[in-house]
Short mmCIF file of C-alpha atoms in Angstrom, two decimals:
data_model
loop_
_atom_site.label_atom_id
_atom_site.label_comp_id
_atom_site.label_asym_id
_atom_site.label_seq_id
_atom_site.Cartn_x
_atom_site.Cartn_y
_atom_site.Cartn_z
CA THR A 20 119.02 89.32 97.25
CA VAL A 21 118.30 90.84 100.64
CA MET A 22 115.12 90.34 102.72
CA GLN A 23 115.91 92.97 105.35
CA THR A 24 113.51 94.81 107.66
CA GLY A 25 115.43 98.07 107.83
CA ASN A 26 116.74 100.61 105.25
CA ILE A 27 119.02 99.68 102.38
CA MET A 28 121.68 102.08 103.73
CA THR A 29 121.82 104.53 106.56
CA VAL A 30 124.67 106.99 105.97
CA TYR A 31 126.50 109.64 107.93
CA GLY A 32 129.95 111.25 107.95
CA GLY A 33 131.93 112.23 104.87
CA GLN A 34 131.62 111.54 101.19
CA SER A 35 132.54 108.16 99.68
CA THR A 36 133.43 107.90 95.97
CA GLY A 37 133.37 104.85 93.78
CA LEU A 38 130.21 103.27 95.24
CA VAL A 39 128.85 100.44 92.98
CA LEU A 40 125.39 99.09 93.80
CA THR A 41 124.18 96.89 90.93
CA ASN A 42 121.96 93.90 90.20
CA ASN A 43 120.48 93.50 93.71
CA ILE A 44 116.99 92.68 94.92
CA LEU A 45 116.30 94.89 97.97
CA LYS A 46 113.36 95.91 100.08
CA HIS A 47 113.10 99.68 100.28
CA ASN A 48 111.20 99.69 103.60
CA SER A 49 110.87 103.01 105.35
CA TYR A 50 113.66 105.20 103.86
CA GLY A 51 115.74 103.07 101.47
CA ILE A 52 119.03 104.90 101.09
CA ILE A 53 118.92 107.63 103.71
CA GLY A 54 121.76 109.93 104.93
CA GLN A 55 122.17 112.27 107.88
CA ASN A 56 120.17 115.53 107.26
CA GLN A 57 119.32 114.48 103.68
CA ALA A 58 116.22 113.28 101.84
CA PRO A 59 116.04 109.58 101.02
CA GLY A 60 117.29 108.46 97.62
CA SER A 61 118.83 110.97 95.28
CA GLY A 62 119.36 113.61 98.01
CA THR A 63 121.48 111.17 99.98
CA ILE A 64 123.20 109.64 96.96
CA ASN A 65 124.26 112.99 95.49
CA THR A 66 125.59 114.22 98.88
CA PHE A 67 127.37 111.11 100.16
CA PHE A 68 128.13 109.06 97.04
CA PRO A 69 129.10 111.41 94.13
CA GLY A 70 129.50 109.50 90.87
CA ALA A 71 127.89 106.36 92.28
CA ASP A 72 127.02 103.50 89.86
CA ILE A 73 123.53 102.43 90.96
CA ARG A 74 121.91 100.34 88.23
CA ARG A 75 119.70 97.33 87.62
CA ASN A 76 118.57 96.96 91.21
CA VAL A 77 115.00 95.78 92.04
CA MET A 78 114.01 98.17 94.83
CA VAL A 79 110.70 96.92 96.18
CA LYS A 80 108.26 99.77 97.03
CA ALA A 81 110.79 102.52 96.17
CA ASP A 82 109.59 105.71 94.48
CA PRO A 83 111.17 105.93 90.97
CA HIS A 84 111.42 109.67 91.38
CA ASP A 85 114.02 109.18 94.12
CA TYR A 86 116.49 106.85 92.41
CA PRO A 87 118.45 106.53 89.10
CA SER A 88 116.29 105.53 86.23
CA ASP A 89 118.07 102.29 85.26
CA ASN A 90 116.56 100.35 88.21
CA PHE A 91 113.27 98.56 88.84
CA PHE A 92 110.56 99.62 91.24
CA PRO A 93 107.88 96.94 91.83
CA THR A 94 105.25 97.83 94.42
CA SER A 95 105.35 94.43 96.22
CA LEU A 96 107.56 91.40 96.59
CA ASP A 97 104.84 89.36 94.89
CA GLN A 98 105.74 91.05 91.57
CA VAL A 99 109.36 89.82 91.79
CA ILE A 100 108.10 86.19 91.54
CA PHE A 101 110.56 84.00 93.40
CA ASN A 102 110.58 80.20 92.93
CA SER A 103 109.62 79.20 96.49
CA PRO A 104 110.17 81.85 99.18
CA SER A 105 108.28 79.69 101.75
CA ALA A 106 111.07 77.16 101.30
CA ASP A 107 113.75 79.84 101.45
CA ASP A 108 114.31 79.52 97.68
CA TYR A 109 114.68 83.14 96.51
CA SER A 110 115.91 82.30 93.02
CA LEU A 111 113.81 83.95 90.25
CA ALA A 112 111.00 81.98 88.73
CA SER A 113 111.01 81.46 84.97
CA VAL A 114 108.20 84.01 84.62
CA SER A 115 109.85 86.69 86.72
CA PRO A 116 110.21 89.98 84.83
CA TYR A 117 113.73 90.37 86.24
CA LYS A 118 115.26 87.27 84.67
CA GLY A 119 118.14 88.25 82.39
CA GLN A 120 117.87 91.90 83.39
CA SER A 121 121.22 92.40 85.22
CA THR A 122 124.11 94.46 83.79
CA ASP A 123 125.64 91.20 82.44
CA SER A 124 122.27 89.89 81.16
CA LYS A 125 121.97 87.38 84.02
CA ASP A 126 119.15 87.31 86.59
CA VAL A 127 118.95 90.24 88.96
CA GLY A 128 119.75 89.10 92.52
CA PHE A 129 121.93 86.21 93.59
CA ASP A 130 122.97 83.45 91.21
CA PRO A 131 122.06 80.14 92.92
CA ALA A 132 124.27 78.00 90.67
CA ALA A 133 127.31 80.27 91.10
CA LEU A 134 126.77 80.44 94.82
CA LYS A 135 126.66 76.66 95.04
CA THR A 136 129.80 76.29 92.99
CA VAL A 137 131.72 78.81 95.05
CA SER A 138 130.56 77.44 98.39
CA SER A 139 131.55 73.88 97.46
CA SER A 140 134.96 74.70 95.96
CA PRO A 141 138.20 74.49 98.09
CA SER A 142 140.08 77.71 98.69
CA PRO A 143 143.07 77.83 96.31
CA SER A 144 146.59 78.12 97.73
CA PRO A 145 148.16 81.48 96.93
CA THR A 146 150.84 81.48 94.20
CA PRO A 147 153.92 83.44 95.22
CA ALA A 148 154.57 86.48 93.13
CA ALA A 149 157.59 86.41 90.83
CA THR A 150 160.35 88.85 91.54
CA PRO A 151 160.46 91.35 88.60
CA THR A 152 163.71 91.72 86.62
CA PRO A 153 164.77 95.35 86.82
CA THR A 154 164.70 97.20 83.47
CA PRO A 155 168.03 99.01 82.67
CA SER A 156 167.84 102.74 82.39
CA ILE A 157 168.44 104.12 78.89
CA THR A 158 169.38 107.72 78.27
CA PRO A 159 167.79 108.93 75.02
CA THR A 160 169.80 110.80 72.39
CA PRO A 161 168.61 114.42 72.29
CA THR A 162 167.11 115.65 68.99
CA VAL A 163 166.77 119.12 67.57
CA THR A 164 163.19 120.24 66.91
CA PRO A 165 162.83 122.73 64.02
CA THR A 166 160.77 125.87 64.70
CA PRO A 167 157.50 125.56 62.79
CA THR A 168 156.18 128.28 60.50
CA PRO A 169 153.14 129.89 62.14
CA THR A 170 149.84 129.57 60.22
CA ALA A 171 146.71 131.56 60.62
CA THR A 172 144.13 129.97 62.90
CA PRO A 173 140.74 129.78 61.06
CA THR A 174 137.62 130.85 62.78
CA PRO A 175 135.78 127.64 63.75
CA ALA A 176 132.26 127.11 62.38
CA PRO A 177 129.61 126.98 65.14
CA THR A 178 129.04 123.43 66.29
CA PRO A 179 125.36 122.54 66.81
CA THR A 180 124.52 121.31 70.26
CA PRO A 181 124.04 117.55 70.00
CA ARG A 182 120.66 116.27 70.93
CA PRO A 183 120.65 113.95 73.93
CA THR A 184 120.27 110.24 73.39
CA LEU A 185 116.90 109.38 75.02
CA THR A 186 115.77 105.91 75.98
CA SER A 187 112.18 106.58 77.15
CA PRO A 188 110.52 106.91 73.71
CA ALA A 189 111.71 103.46 72.68
CA LEU A 190 110.77 101.95 76.05
CA VAL A 191 107.28 103.48 75.87
CA ALA A 192 106.81 102.22 72.30
CA SER A 193 107.88 98.74 73.41
CA ALA A 194 105.53 98.81 76.42
CA LEU A 195 102.68 99.94 74.15
CA VAL A 196 103.15 96.91 71.89
CA SER A 197 103.31 94.44 74.78
CA VAL A 198 100.20 95.87 76.47
CA SER A 199 98.25 96.03 73.23
CA THR A 200 99.16 92.43 72.47
CA ILE A 201 98.07 91.07 75.89
CA ALA A 202 94.92 93.29 76.02
CA ALA A 203 93.64 91.43 72.94
CA ASN A 204 93.01 88.38 75.21
CA VAL A 205 90.09 87.94 77.60
CA ASP A 206 91.73 85.59 80.03
CA ILE A 207 95.01 87.04 81.31
CA SER A 208 97.23 85.58 84.04
CA ALA A 209 99.48 87.33 86.54
CA ALA A 210 102.51 85.56 85.03
CA GLN A 211 101.69 87.04 81.62
CA LEU A 212 101.15 90.48 83.07
CA ALA A 213 104.19 90.74 85.36
CA PRO A 214 106.76 91.53 82.61
CA VAL A 215 104.37 94.00 81.05
CA VAL A 216 104.15 95.96 84.36
CA ALA A 217 107.94 95.83 84.71
CA ASN A 218 108.30 97.25 81.18
CA ILE A 219 106.05 100.19 81.97
CA GLU A 220 107.84 100.82 85.28
CA GLN A 221 111.17 100.84 83.45
CA ALA A 222 109.76 103.27 80.80
CA TYR A 223 108.45 105.56 83.53
CA ALA A 224 111.75 105.52 85.41
CA ALA A 225 113.64 106.39 82.25
CA PHE A 226 111.17 109.23 81.45
CA VAL A 227 111.60 110.69 84.95
CA SER A 228 115.37 111.02 84.43
CA GLU A 229 114.85 112.52 80.96
CA SER A 230 111.75 114.66 81.59
CA SER A 231 113.55 118.00 81.27
CA ASN A 232 114.02 117.28 77.55
CA PHE A 233 110.31 117.17 76.70
CA ALA A 234 108.00 120.13 76.01
CA SER A 235 104.92 118.37 77.48
CA ALA A 236 106.67 116.74 80.41
CA ASP A 237 103.85 117.33 82.89
CA GLN A 238 101.21 115.76 80.68
CA ILE A 239 103.49 112.87 79.68
CA ASP A 240 104.22 112.21 83.37
CA ARG A 241 100.55 111.96 84.30
CA GLU A 242 99.54 109.91 81.27
CA LEU A 243 102.38 107.48 81.90
CA ARG A 244 101.56 107.20 85.59
CA ILE A 245 97.89 106.51 84.82
CA ALA A 246 99.02 103.74 82.45
CA LEU A 247 101.30 102.36 85.17
CA TYR A 248 98.52 102.50 87.83
CA PHE A 249 96.03 100.67 85.65
CA ALA A 250 98.64 98.04 84.81
CA ARG A 251 99.45 97.53 88.48
CA ALA A 252 95.77 97.29 89.35
CA SER A 253 95.27 94.76 86.57
CA TYR A 254 98.11 92.63 87.89
CA ALA A 255 96.66 92.70 91.43
CA LEU A 256 93.20 91.77 90.14
CA CYS A 257 94.48 88.71 88.22
CA GLY A 258 93.14 85.59 89.86
CA THR A 259 89.97 87.27 91.13
CA SER A 260 86.60 87.22 89.38
CA VAL A 261 87.37 90.60 87.77
CA LYS A 262 88.24 90.57 84.02
CA VAL A 263 91.19 92.90 83.63
CA GLN A 264 90.99 93.27 79.83
CA SER A 265 89.17 96.69 80.04
CA ARG A 266 91.79 98.05 82.41
CA LEU A 267 94.59 96.93 80.12
CA GLN A 268 92.85 98.58 77.17
CA ILE A 269 92.85 101.81 79.18
CA THR A 270 96.53 101.22 79.90
CA ALA A 271 97.15 100.86 76.13
CA SER A 272 95.18 104.01 75.38
CA ARG A 273 97.22 106.09 77.81
CA LEU A 274 100.51 104.67 76.51
CA SER A 275 99.34 105.61 72.98
CA GLN A 276 98.79 109.20 74.20
CA VAL A 277 102.29 109.20 75.69
CA ASN A 278 103.74 107.82 72.46
CA ASN A 279 102.09 110.66 70.47
CA LEU A 280 103.44 113.25 72.87
CA LEU A 281 106.93 111.83 72.78
CA LEU A 282 107.05 111.65 68.99
CA SER A 283 106.09 114.49 66.75
CA GLY A 284 105.60 113.38 63.22
CA SER A 285 107.78 110.26 63.02
CA SER A 286 109.57 107.81 65.24
CA SER A 287 112.92 109.48 64.54
CA ASN A 288 111.74 112.95 65.48
CA VAL A 289 111.70 113.18 69.29
CA MET A 290 109.82 116.22 70.52
CA LEU A 291 112.28 118.00 72.79
CA ALA A 292 111.69 121.01 75.08
CA ASP A 293 113.19 123.34 72.49
CA ASP A 294 110.68 121.97 69.85
CA SER A 295 107.66 123.33 71.71
CA ALA A 296 106.53 125.33 68.70
CA HIS A 297 106.09 122.04 66.82
CA ALA A 298 104.11 120.32 69.57
CA VAL A 299 101.10 118.35 68.49
CA SER A 300 98.17 120.77 68.69
CA SER A 301 95.59 118.03 69.07
CA ALA A 302 97.05 116.64 72.32
CA SER A 303 94.50 116.18 75.06
CA THR A 304 94.48 118.24 78.19
CA THR A 305 96.58 117.02 81.13
CA PRO A 306 94.68 114.19 82.80
CA ILE A 307 93.91 114.15 86.55
CA ILE A 308 95.02 111.56 89.08
CA GLY A 309 92.68 111.81 92.04
CA SER A 310 93.62 111.59 95.67
CA ALA A 311 92.76 108.40 97.65
CA ASP A 312 92.77 109.47 101.27
CA THR A 313 92.73 106.06 103.03
CA ARG A 314 91.78 105.59 106.65
CA SER A 315 90.42 103.15 109.16
CA SER A 316 86.64 103.03 108.84
CA ALA A 317 86.39 103.11 112.63
CA SER A 318 89.07 105.41 114.08
CA PHE A 319 89.65 107.42 110.82
CA ALA A 320 93.33 107.22 111.54
CA PRO A 321 95.61 106.76 108.44
CA ALA A 322 96.72 103.31 109.61
CA LEU A 323 95.15 99.99 108.65
CA ALA A 324 95.46 96.43 109.92
CA PRO A 325 95.16 93.47 107.54
CA ALA A 326 91.61 92.11 107.23
CA SER A 327 90.15 95.32 108.78
CA LEU A 328 87.53 97.70 107.39
CA ALA A 329 88.77 100.81 105.68
CA THR A 330 87.48 103.92 103.95
CA ILE A 331 88.79 105.93 101.03
CA LEU A 332 87.81 109.61 100.73
CA GLY A 333 88.03 111.45 97.45
CA ASP A 334 87.02 114.64 95.68
CA PRO A 335 84.34 113.93 92.99
CA ASN A 336 84.96 117.37 91.51
CA GLN A 337 88.58 116.43 90.83
CA SER A 338 88.32 112.73 90.03
CA PRO A 339 85.27 110.65 91.14
CA LEU A 340 85.89 107.46 93.06
CA SER A 341 82.79 106.01 91.41
CA MET A 342 80.26 107.04 88.83
CA GLN A 343 77.35 105.88 91.02
CA THR A 344 76.45 104.93 94.56
CA SER A 345 76.22 101.20 95.20
CA GLY A 346 76.52 98.62 98.00
CA ALA A 347 77.61 95.05 97.80
CA THR A 348 74.74 92.57 97.80
CA ASN A 349 76.41 89.49 96.29
CA ILE A 350 78.19 88.27 99.39
CA VAL A 351 79.10 84.61 98.70
CA ASN A 352 80.41 82.50 101.56
CA GLY A 353 81.33 85.62 103.47
CA ASN A 354 83.28 87.02 100.49
CA LEU A 355 82.58 90.47 99.03
CA PRO A 356 83.11 91.39 95.36
CA TYR A 357 86.42 92.64 94.05
CA GLU A 358 84.63 95.00 91.63
CA LEU A 359 81.53 97.02 92.42
CA ALA A 360 79.86 99.31 89.85
CA GLY A 361 83.02 99.12 87.75
CA VAL A 362 85.26 100.16 90.70
CA SER A 363 88.16 98.16 92.10
CA VAL A 364 90.62 98.85 94.96
CA THR A 365 94.13 97.52 95.38
CA VAL A 366 96.34 97.92 98.41
CA GLY A 367 100.03 97.09 98.38
CA GLY A 368 99.66 95.38 95.06
CA ARG A 369 96.76 93.15 96.27
CA ALA A 370 93.09 93.25 95.34
CA ALA A 371 90.64 94.35 98.03
CA GLN A 372 87.02 93.28 98.49
CA VAL A 373 84.63 96.24 98.17
CA LEU A 374 81.62 96.97 100.45
CA SER A 375 80.26 100.17 98.99
CA VAL A 376 81.13 102.89 96.56
CA SER A 377 80.10 106.46 95.83
CA PRO A 378 81.67 109.41 93.95
CA ALA A 379 83.26 110.68 97.21
CA ARG A 380 83.67 107.59 99.41
CA ILE A 381 84.56 103.86 99.19
CA SER A 382 84.41 101.25 101.95
CA PHE A 383 86.47 98.11 101.55
CA LEU A 384 88.02 95.16 103.35
CA VAL A 385 91.83 95.41 103.66
CA PRO A 386 93.51 92.35 102.12
CA ALA A 387 94.66 89.78 104.71
CA GLY A 388 98.37 89.09 105.03
CA LEU A 389 99.65 92.52 103.99
CA PRO A 390 103.14 93.22 105.28
CA ALA A 391 103.68 96.11 107.65
CA GLY A 392 104.85 99.41 106.16
CA ASP A 393 103.64 101.98 103.69
CA ALA A 394 101.38 100.61 100.92
CA GLU A 395 100.17 102.11 97.66
CA VAL A 396 96.35 102.42 97.32
CA LEU A 397 94.87 102.50 93.82
CA VAL A 398 91.22 103.09 92.84
CA THR A 399 90.53 102.28 89.17
CA LEU A 400 87.26 102.70 87.32
CA GLN A 401 86.23 101.07 84.07
CA GLU A 402 85.37 104.60 82.91
CA GLY A 403 89.11 105.40 83.02
CA TYR A 404 89.37 107.40 86.25
CA VAL A 405 92.13 106.61 88.72
CA SER A 406 92.91 107.80 92.26
CA ARG A 407 96.06 107.09 94.23
CA GLY A 408 97.30 107.42 97.81
CA THR A 409 99.48 105.73 100.37
CA VAL A 410 98.59 104.31 103.75
CA THR A 411 100.48 102.76 106.70
CA VAL A 412 99.76 99.11 107.33
CA ALA A 413 100.27 97.85 110.90
CA PRO A 414 99.78 94.36 112.35
CA ILE A 415 97.20 95.77 114.74
CA ALA A 416 95.34 99.05 114.36
CA PRO A 417 92.28 98.98 116.73
CA GLY A 418 89.51 101.47 116.12
CA ILE A 419 86.12 101.99 117.72
CA PHE A 420 83.22 102.79 115.35
CA THR A 421 81.36 106.01 116.27
CA THR A 422 77.84 107.14 115.34
CA SER A 423 79.30 110.15 113.58
CA GLY A 424 81.20 107.87 111.17
CA ASN A 425 84.44 109.75 111.60
CA GLY A 426 85.98 108.21 114.79
CA ILE A 427 84.84 111.05 117.07
CA GLY A 428 82.03 111.18 119.64
CA ALA A 429 79.58 108.49 120.73
CA ALA A 430 80.64 104.87 120.27
CA VAL A 431 78.54 102.40 118.34
CA ALA A 432 77.59 100.33 121.39
CA LEU A 433 74.63 98.19 122.40
CA ASP A 434 73.38 96.54 125.57
CA SER A 435 74.45 92.92 125.08
CA ILE A 436 71.11 91.64 126.40
CA THR A 437 68.47 94.07 125.06
CA LEU A 438 70.51 95.14 122.00
CA LYS A 439 69.44 98.73 122.69
CA ALA A 440 71.63 101.84 122.44
CA GLY A 441 72.42 104.04 125.45
CA PRO A 442 72.25 105.73 127.77
CA PHE A 443 73.03 102.62 129.86
CA GLU A 444 72.40 101.59 133.44
CA VAL A 445 75.20 99.91 135.37
CA THR A 446 72.84 97.03 136.29
CA GLU A 447 70.71 94.95 133.95
CA VAL A 448 67.02 94.32 134.80
CA ALA A 449 66.32 92.15 131.73
CA THR A 450 68.77 89.34 132.56
CA ALA A 451 67.86 86.21 134.51
CA SER A 452 71.43 85.82 135.65
CA GLN A 453 72.42 86.47 139.24
CA ASP A 454 75.19 88.80 137.98
CA LYS A 455 73.11 91.88 137.19
CA ARG A 456 76.03 94.02 135.95
CA THR A 457 75.39 95.46 132.54
CA ARG A 458 77.32 94.13 129.55
CA LEU A 459 77.98 96.36 126.62
CA SER A 460 79.02 95.32 123.11
CA ILE A 461 81.21 97.92 121.35
CA PHE A 462 82.04 97.46 117.68
CA THR A 463 85.59 97.80 116.39
CA THR A 464 87.89 96.84 113.54
CA GLY A 465 91.66 96.27 113.13
CA LEU A 466 91.82 94.02 116.19
CA SER A 467 91.25 90.31 115.53
CA SER A 468 93.69 89.76 112.65
CA GLY A 469 96.85 90.57 114.60
CA VAL A 470 96.14 89.75 118.27
CA VAL A 471 97.58 86.47 119.52
CA ASN A 472 95.17 83.96 121.09
CA THR A 473 97.10 82.99 124.21
CA ASN A 474 94.15 81.36 126.10
CA THR A 475 92.14 78.81 124.10
CA SER A 476 90.03 77.84 127.12
CA ASN A 477 87.71 80.83 126.64
CA ASP A 478 87.22 80.34 122.90
CA LEU A 479 83.65 79.88 121.62
CA THR A 480 81.84 77.40 119.36
CA VAL A 481 79.05 78.88 117.32
CA LEU A 482 77.01 76.82 114.78
CA GLY A 483 79.60 74.05 115.08
CA GLY A 484 82.54 76.37 114.24
CA PRO A 485 85.24 77.86 116.50
CA ILE A 486 85.43 81.56 117.22
CA LEU A 487 88.64 82.78 118.91
CA ASN A 488 88.12 84.83 122.06
CA LEU A 489 91.04 87.25 122.43
CA ALA A 490 89.75 88.80 125.64
CA GLU A 491 92.92 87.87 127.50
CA SER A 492 94.98 90.18 125.17
CA VAL A 493 92.60 93.17 125.11
CA ARG A 494 91.99 95.90 127.65
CA VAL A 495 89.33 98.59 127.67
CA GLU A 496 90.10 101.79 129.54
CA ALA A 497 87.26 103.98 130.79
CA ARG A 498 87.85 107.59 131.82
CA THR A 499 85.13 109.72 133.48
CA SER A 500 84.71 113.44 133.05
CA ASP A 501 86.08 114.01 136.60
CA GLY A 502 89.34 112.15 135.69
CA ARG A 503 88.70 108.70 137.27
CA LEU A 504 90.23 105.81 135.32
CA PHE A 505 88.94 102.26 135.20
CA ASN A 506 90.09 99.07 133.45
CA LEU A 507 86.87 97.38 132.47
CA ALA A 508 86.49 93.60 132.48
CA VAL A 509 86.56 92.18 128.89
CA GLU A 510 84.53 89.03 128.45
CA TYR A 511 84.88 88.72 124.69
CA ALA A 512 87.04 90.28 122.00
CA GLY A 513 87.19 89.00 118.45
CA LYS A 514 85.31 88.74 115.20
CA GLN A 515 81.75 89.74 114.84
CA SER A 516 80.54 86.96 112.63
CA SER A 517 77.87 88.80 110.70
CA SER A 518 80.23 91.05 108.68
CA PRO A 519 83.76 90.57 107.32
CA GLY A 520 86.30 92.82 109.00
CA LEU A 521 84.00 93.76 111.91
CA ASP A 522 85.17 93.04 115.46
CA GLN A 523 83.21 93.10 118.74
CA VAL A 524 84.41 93.74 122.29
CA ASN A 525 82.02 92.83 125.20
CA ILE A 526 82.76 94.73 128.44
CA VAL A 527 81.21 94.78 131.95
CA LEU A 528 80.21 98.05 133.55
CA PRO A 529 81.33 98.43 137.21
CA SER A 530 78.96 99.92 139.81
CA GLU A 531 81.47 102.79 140.33
CA LEU A 532 80.39 104.25 136.97
CA LYS A 533 76.80 104.85 138.15
CA GLY A 534 75.77 108.41 137.20
CA ALA A 535 79.10 109.09 135.46
CA GLY A 536 77.46 110.55 132.30
CA ALA A 537 79.81 110.63 129.32
CA VAL A 538 82.59 108.06 129.74
CA GLU A 539 85.49 107.82 127.31
CA LEU A 540 86.41 104.31 126.16
CA THR A 541 89.72 103.26 124.60
CA VAL A 542 90.57 99.76 123.40
CA ILE A 543 94.17 98.74 124.06
CA THR A 544 96.16 95.72 123.01
CA GLY A 545 99.88 95.64 123.59
CA THR A 546 101.15 99.13 122.77
CA SER A 547 98.36 99.84 120.28
CA ARG A 548 95.53 102.16 121.34
CA SER A 549 92.29 102.92 119.55
CA ASN A 550 90.57 106.20 119.10
CA THR A 551 88.53 107.42 122.10
CA ALA A 552 84.73 107.06 121.91
CA THR A 553 82.12 107.82 124.52
CA VAL A 554 79.19 105.98 126.09
CA ASN A 555 76.54 107.60 128.34
CA ILE A 556 76.09 106.00 131.76
CA LYS A 557 73.07 106.87 133.87
#
């Protein structure tokens, strides 16, 4: 059981035979098994490790297309279900889907009892090897072999090509039974659902390795992936206010379609590629999995920070993201709904709160606490549509909102005193303060969840509650059209309390910017830079 931050293996040089990689729990991270000048996964394995035995590994966030089928591919560590990782106890919990799933029917990953026994046992003293007694050499008596009478060699009858032994039909049938059983309940827990998801993942991985044997491989692949995506979404939504029964019923329906395509006529008659003339004529057309193009709502960059605002773009002509346009109105204690107009979003195996939905666009709040790296994004509708994409999660991903809504052009900025939009003067007439310099509030996201609060003396108290001021860790760079560069004073950087995921940065305009016209602003924290947005200075 390895909780590493890098790849599983990074390989270069010549080939190595005899590699055995079995029964491990590993984080795939960026490239998993990657070799010099080769694609990750099977490209590297086939080139550097011919004949490798790679089985029964739990590869977290790996793509099942890239690895041998007899492995497991959960989309997050949460689905492994350790006993107590916060206490460094990475033994598998009793409800983990990977208990008893190793090649010797033990738990995948390390064996805590065996490890304890070995680590507490004294090292045995070596026993000297006995000197072998030499065997005397015996010269055999030669024998005379009679010359046989030749017989005519019969012409062999043609041997029919044996059909391959396929595991995916049985695995799909088993998964269909387990999903149908659990979908009969209204209240379903994550612990109940975890092994069901693992069964579908195993069935899909087996099908990928056997797909060339099936006449309707493309349709089976999509139907099976839709079933898997709805199952994953259901697992992520467990524990929220969303009832996942309808999504599991969709999962069962898709698995039933797969089962019909895999079997033509009876459970013993597997429909192979050479049986295409006997394919089921009533099979439905190949379903569509829509694209979920996921970006920061502010910068429109394909990188998100936890607890930031994000946008999903889709093609309603291919697969709608929603059947209607709707905005969240039931915000309770600052919390948005996890389902809006029958639409739910999951990121990295976790449910996301939804702000608004339409057939072509969704706005949502990225789940807090997501680990850095690539994350799967799933949009599932109660009407049966699904869209999928991947996005990069970073601890900090600052973005400035723009009036165009696409991260380009004029910043969403207000005079902090008058709350009016620009153009702005460098001095403020409306303030009673002796400091007449104009303060601007610019609105951002992806900032406050990851920046460290190193100076608590400038924190605020609003309505009796603390608000962290991260100004000491944030810079705002201003560039004029004639190339002059200014670092603007930041008086406040942190959460904007009126909306979840929204940040605010208050800056001071220096007198040197008077008459500058369009000024480009960039928010910087550490090595992370936002998009560039403009304000107009008179």
